[in-house]
CSV table of N, CA and C in Angstrom, one decimal:
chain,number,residue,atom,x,y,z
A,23,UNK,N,0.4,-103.9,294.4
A,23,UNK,CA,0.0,-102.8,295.2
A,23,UNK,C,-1.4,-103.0,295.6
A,24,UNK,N,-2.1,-102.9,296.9
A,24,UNK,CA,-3.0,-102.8,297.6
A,24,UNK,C,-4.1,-101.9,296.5
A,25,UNK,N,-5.3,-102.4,296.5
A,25,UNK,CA,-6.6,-101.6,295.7
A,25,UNK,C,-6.6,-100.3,296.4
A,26,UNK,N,-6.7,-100.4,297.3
A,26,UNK,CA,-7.1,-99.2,298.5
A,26,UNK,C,-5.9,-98.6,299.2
A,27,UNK,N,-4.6,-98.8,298.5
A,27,UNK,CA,-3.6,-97.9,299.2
A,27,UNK,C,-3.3,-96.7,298.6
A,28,UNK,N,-3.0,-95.4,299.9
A,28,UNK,CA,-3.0,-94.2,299.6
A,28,UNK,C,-2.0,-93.6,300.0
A,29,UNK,N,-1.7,-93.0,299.3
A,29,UNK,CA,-0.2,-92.4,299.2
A,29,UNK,C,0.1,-91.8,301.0
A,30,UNK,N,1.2,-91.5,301.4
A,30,UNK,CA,1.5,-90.9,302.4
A,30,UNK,C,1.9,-89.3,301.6
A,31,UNK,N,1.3,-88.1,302.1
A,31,UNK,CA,1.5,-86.9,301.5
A,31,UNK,C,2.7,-86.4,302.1
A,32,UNK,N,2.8,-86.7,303.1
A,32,UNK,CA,4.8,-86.6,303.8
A,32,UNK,C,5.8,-86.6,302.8
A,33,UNK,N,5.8,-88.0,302.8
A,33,UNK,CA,6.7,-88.7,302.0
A,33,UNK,C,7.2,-89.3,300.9
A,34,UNK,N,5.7,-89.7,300.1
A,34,UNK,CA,5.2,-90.1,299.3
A,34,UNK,C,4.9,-89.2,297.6
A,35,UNK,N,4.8,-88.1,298.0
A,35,UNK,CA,4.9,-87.2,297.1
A,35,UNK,C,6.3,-87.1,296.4
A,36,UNK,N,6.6,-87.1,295.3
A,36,UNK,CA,7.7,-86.9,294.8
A,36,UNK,C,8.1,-85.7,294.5
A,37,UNK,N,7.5,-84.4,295.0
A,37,UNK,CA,8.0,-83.3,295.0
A,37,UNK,C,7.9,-81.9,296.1
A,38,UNK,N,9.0,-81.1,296.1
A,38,UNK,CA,8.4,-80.0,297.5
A,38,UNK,C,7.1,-79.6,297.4
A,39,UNK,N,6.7,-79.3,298.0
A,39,UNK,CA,6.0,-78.3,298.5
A,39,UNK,C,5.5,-78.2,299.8
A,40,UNK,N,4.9,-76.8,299.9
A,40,UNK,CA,4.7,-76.7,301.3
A,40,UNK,C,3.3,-75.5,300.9
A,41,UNK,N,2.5,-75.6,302.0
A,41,UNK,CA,1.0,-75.0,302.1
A,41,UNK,C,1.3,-73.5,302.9
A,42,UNK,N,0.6,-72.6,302.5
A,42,UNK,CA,0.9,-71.3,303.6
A,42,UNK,C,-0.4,-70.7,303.7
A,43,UNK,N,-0.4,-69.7,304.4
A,43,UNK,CA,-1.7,-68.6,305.1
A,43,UNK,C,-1.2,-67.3,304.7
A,44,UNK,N,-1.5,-66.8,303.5
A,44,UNK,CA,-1.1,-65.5,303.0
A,44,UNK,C,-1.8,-64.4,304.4
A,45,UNK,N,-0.3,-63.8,304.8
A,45,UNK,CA,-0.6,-62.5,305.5
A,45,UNK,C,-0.6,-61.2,304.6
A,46,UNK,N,-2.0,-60.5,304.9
A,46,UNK,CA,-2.2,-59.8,303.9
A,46,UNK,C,-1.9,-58.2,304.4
A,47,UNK,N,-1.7,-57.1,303.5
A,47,UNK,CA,-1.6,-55.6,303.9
A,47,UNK,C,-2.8,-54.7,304.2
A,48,UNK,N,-2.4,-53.8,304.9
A,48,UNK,CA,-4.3,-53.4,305.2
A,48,UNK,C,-4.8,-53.2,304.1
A,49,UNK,N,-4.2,-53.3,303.0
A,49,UNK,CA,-5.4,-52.9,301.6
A,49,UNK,C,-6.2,-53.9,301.3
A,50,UNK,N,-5.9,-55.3,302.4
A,50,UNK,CA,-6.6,-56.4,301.9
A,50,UNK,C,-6.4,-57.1,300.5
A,51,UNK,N,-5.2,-56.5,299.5
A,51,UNK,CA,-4.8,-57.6,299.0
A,51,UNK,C,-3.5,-57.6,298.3
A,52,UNK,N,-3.1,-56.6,298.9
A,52,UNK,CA,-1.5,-57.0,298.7
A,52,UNK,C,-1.1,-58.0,299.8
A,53,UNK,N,-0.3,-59.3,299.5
A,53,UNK,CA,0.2,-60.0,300.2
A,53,UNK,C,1.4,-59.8,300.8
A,54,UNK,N,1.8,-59.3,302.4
A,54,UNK,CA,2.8,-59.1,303.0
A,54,UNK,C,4.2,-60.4,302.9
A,55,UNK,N,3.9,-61.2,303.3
A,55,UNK,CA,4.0,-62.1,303.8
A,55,UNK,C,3.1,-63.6,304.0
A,56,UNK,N,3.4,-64.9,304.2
A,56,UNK,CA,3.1,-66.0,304.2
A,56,UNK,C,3.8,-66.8,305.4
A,57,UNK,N,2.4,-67.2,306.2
A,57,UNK,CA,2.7,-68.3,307.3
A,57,UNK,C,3.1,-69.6,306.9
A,58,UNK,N,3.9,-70.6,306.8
A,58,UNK,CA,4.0,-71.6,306.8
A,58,UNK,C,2.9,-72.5,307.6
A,59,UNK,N,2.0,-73.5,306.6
A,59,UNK,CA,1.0,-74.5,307.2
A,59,UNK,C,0.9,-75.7,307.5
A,60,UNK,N,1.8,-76.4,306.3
A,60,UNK,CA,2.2,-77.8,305.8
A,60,UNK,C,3.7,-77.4,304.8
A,61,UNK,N,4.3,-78.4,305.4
A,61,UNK,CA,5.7,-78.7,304.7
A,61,UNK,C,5.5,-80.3,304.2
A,62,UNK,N,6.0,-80.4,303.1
A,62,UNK,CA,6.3,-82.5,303.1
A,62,UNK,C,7.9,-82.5,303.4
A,63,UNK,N,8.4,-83.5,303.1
A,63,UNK,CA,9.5,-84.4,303.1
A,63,UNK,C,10.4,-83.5,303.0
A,64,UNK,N,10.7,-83.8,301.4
A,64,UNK,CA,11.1,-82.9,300.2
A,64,UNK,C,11.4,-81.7,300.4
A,65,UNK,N,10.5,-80.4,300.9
A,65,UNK,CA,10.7,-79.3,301.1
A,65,UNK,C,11.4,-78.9,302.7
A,66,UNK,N,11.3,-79.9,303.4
A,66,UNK,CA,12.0,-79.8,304.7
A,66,UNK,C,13.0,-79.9,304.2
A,67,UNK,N,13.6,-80.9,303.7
A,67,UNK,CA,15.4,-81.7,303.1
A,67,UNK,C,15.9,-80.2,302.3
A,68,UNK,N,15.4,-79.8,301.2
A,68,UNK,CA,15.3,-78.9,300.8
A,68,UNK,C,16.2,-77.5,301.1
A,69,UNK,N,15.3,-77.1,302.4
A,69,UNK,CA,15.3,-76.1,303.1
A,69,UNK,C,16.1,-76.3,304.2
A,70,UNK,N,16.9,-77.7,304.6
A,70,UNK,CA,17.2,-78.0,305.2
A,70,UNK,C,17.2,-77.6,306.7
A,71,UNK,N,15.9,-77.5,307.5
A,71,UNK,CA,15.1,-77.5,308.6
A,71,UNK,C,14.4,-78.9,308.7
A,72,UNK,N,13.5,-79.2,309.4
A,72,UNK,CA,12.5,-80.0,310.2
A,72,UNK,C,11.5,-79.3,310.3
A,73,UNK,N,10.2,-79.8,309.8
A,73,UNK,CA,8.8,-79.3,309.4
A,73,UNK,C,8.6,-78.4,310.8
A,74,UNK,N,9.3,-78.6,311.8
A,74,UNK,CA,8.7,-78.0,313.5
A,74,UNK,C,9.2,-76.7,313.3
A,75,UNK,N,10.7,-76.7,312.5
A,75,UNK,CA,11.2,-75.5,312.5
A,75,UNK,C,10.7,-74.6,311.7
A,76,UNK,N,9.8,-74.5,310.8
A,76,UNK,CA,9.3,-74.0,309.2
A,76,UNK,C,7.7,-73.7,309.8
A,77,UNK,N,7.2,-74.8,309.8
A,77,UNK,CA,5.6,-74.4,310.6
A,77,UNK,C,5.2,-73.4,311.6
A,78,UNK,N,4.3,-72.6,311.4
A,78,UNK,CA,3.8,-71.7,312.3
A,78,UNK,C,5.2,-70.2,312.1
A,79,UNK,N,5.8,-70.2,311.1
A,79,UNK,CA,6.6,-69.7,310.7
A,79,UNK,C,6.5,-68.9,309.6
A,80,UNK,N,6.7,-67.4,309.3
A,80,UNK,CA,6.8,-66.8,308.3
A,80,UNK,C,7.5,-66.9,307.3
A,81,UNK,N,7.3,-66.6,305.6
A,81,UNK,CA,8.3,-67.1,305.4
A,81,UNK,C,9.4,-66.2,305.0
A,82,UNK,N,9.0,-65.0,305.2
A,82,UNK,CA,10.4,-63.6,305.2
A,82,UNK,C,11.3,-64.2,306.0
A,83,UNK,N,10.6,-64.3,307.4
A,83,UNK,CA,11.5,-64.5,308.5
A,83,UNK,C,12.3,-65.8,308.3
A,84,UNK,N,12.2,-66.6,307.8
A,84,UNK,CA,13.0,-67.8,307.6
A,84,UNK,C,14.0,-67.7,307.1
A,85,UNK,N,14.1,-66.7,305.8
A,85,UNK,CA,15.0,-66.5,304.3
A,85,UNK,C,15.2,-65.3,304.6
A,86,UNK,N,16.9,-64.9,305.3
A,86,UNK,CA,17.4,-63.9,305.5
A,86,UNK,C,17.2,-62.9,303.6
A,87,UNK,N,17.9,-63.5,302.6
A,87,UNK,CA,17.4,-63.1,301.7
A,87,UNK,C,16.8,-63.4,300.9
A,88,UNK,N,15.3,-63.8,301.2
A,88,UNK,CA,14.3,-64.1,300.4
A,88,UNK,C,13.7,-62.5,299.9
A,89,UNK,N,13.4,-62.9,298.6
A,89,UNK,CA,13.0,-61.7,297.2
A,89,UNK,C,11.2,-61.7,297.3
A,90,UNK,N,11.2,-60.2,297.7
A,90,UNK,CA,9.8,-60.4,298.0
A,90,UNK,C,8.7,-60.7,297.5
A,91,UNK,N,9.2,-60.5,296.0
A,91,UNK,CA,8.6,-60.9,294.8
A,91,UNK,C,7.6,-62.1,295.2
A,92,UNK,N,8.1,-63.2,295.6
A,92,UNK,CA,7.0,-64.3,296.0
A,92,UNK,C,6.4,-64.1,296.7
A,93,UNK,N,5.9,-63.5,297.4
A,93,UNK,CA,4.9,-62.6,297.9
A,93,UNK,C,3.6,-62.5,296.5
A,94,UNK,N,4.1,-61.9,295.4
A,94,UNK,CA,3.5,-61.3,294.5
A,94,UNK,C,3.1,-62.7,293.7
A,95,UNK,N,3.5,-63.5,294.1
A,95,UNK,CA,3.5,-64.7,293.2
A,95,UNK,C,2.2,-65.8,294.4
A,96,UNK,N,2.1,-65.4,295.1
A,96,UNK,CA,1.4,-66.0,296.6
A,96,UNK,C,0.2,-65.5,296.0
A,97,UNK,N,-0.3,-63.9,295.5
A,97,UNK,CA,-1.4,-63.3,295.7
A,97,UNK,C,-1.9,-63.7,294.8
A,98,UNK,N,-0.6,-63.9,293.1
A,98,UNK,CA,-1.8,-64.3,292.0
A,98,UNK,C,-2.5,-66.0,292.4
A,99,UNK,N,-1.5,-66.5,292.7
A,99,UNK,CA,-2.1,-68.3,293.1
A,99,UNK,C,-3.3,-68.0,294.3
A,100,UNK,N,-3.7,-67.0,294.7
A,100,UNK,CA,-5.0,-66.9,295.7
A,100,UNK,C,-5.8,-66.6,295.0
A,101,UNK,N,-5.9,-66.1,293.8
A,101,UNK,CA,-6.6,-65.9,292.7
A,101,UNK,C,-7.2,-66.3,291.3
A,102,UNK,N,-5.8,-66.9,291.0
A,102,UNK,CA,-6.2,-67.4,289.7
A,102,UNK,C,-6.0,-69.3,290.2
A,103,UNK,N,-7.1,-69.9,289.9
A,103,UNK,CA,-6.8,-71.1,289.7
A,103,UNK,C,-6.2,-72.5,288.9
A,104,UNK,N,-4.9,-71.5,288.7
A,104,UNK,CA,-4.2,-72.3,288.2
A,104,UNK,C,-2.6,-72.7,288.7
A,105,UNK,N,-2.1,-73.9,288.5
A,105,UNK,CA,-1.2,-74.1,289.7
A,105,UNK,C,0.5,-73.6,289.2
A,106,UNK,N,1.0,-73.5,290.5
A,106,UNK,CA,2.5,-72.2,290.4
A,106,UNK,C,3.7,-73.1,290.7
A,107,UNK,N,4.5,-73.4,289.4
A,107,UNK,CA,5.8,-74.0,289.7
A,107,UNK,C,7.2,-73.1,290.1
């Protein structure tokens, strides 16, 4: 392996995930909703879309029944710095 080679974050990662932009309620912190920012590989295959379809994309609107619970789970990871499986 190359000294200086760096993973591709696309592909290269061996697991989903994807980055979002918590849309927030006017109380400023209850979390409505989440924009999709970054998807990899994994979470596209997943989700079975293409990062074009998912990006710039809410993620209610994506997931006819998505639980809005992850919403609640969005606001604590904006806050506590610790990471959310």
């Amino acid at each position: 392996m190359e000294k200086n080679w760096m993973p591709d974050i696309y592909s290269d990662v061996p697991v989903a995930y994807a980055v979002y932009k918590l849309i927030f309620a006017e109380d400023g912190r209850t979390v409505e909703d989440a924009e999709y920012v970054y998807v990899n590989k994994i979470y596209s295959e997943m989700a079975g879309v293409g990062p074009e379809e998912l990006l710039g994309q809410r993620f209610l609107s994506c997931y006819e029944r998505a639980n809005p619970i992850w919403m609640t789970y969005c606001a604590k990871a904006s806050v506590e710095p610790l990471p959310y499986i």
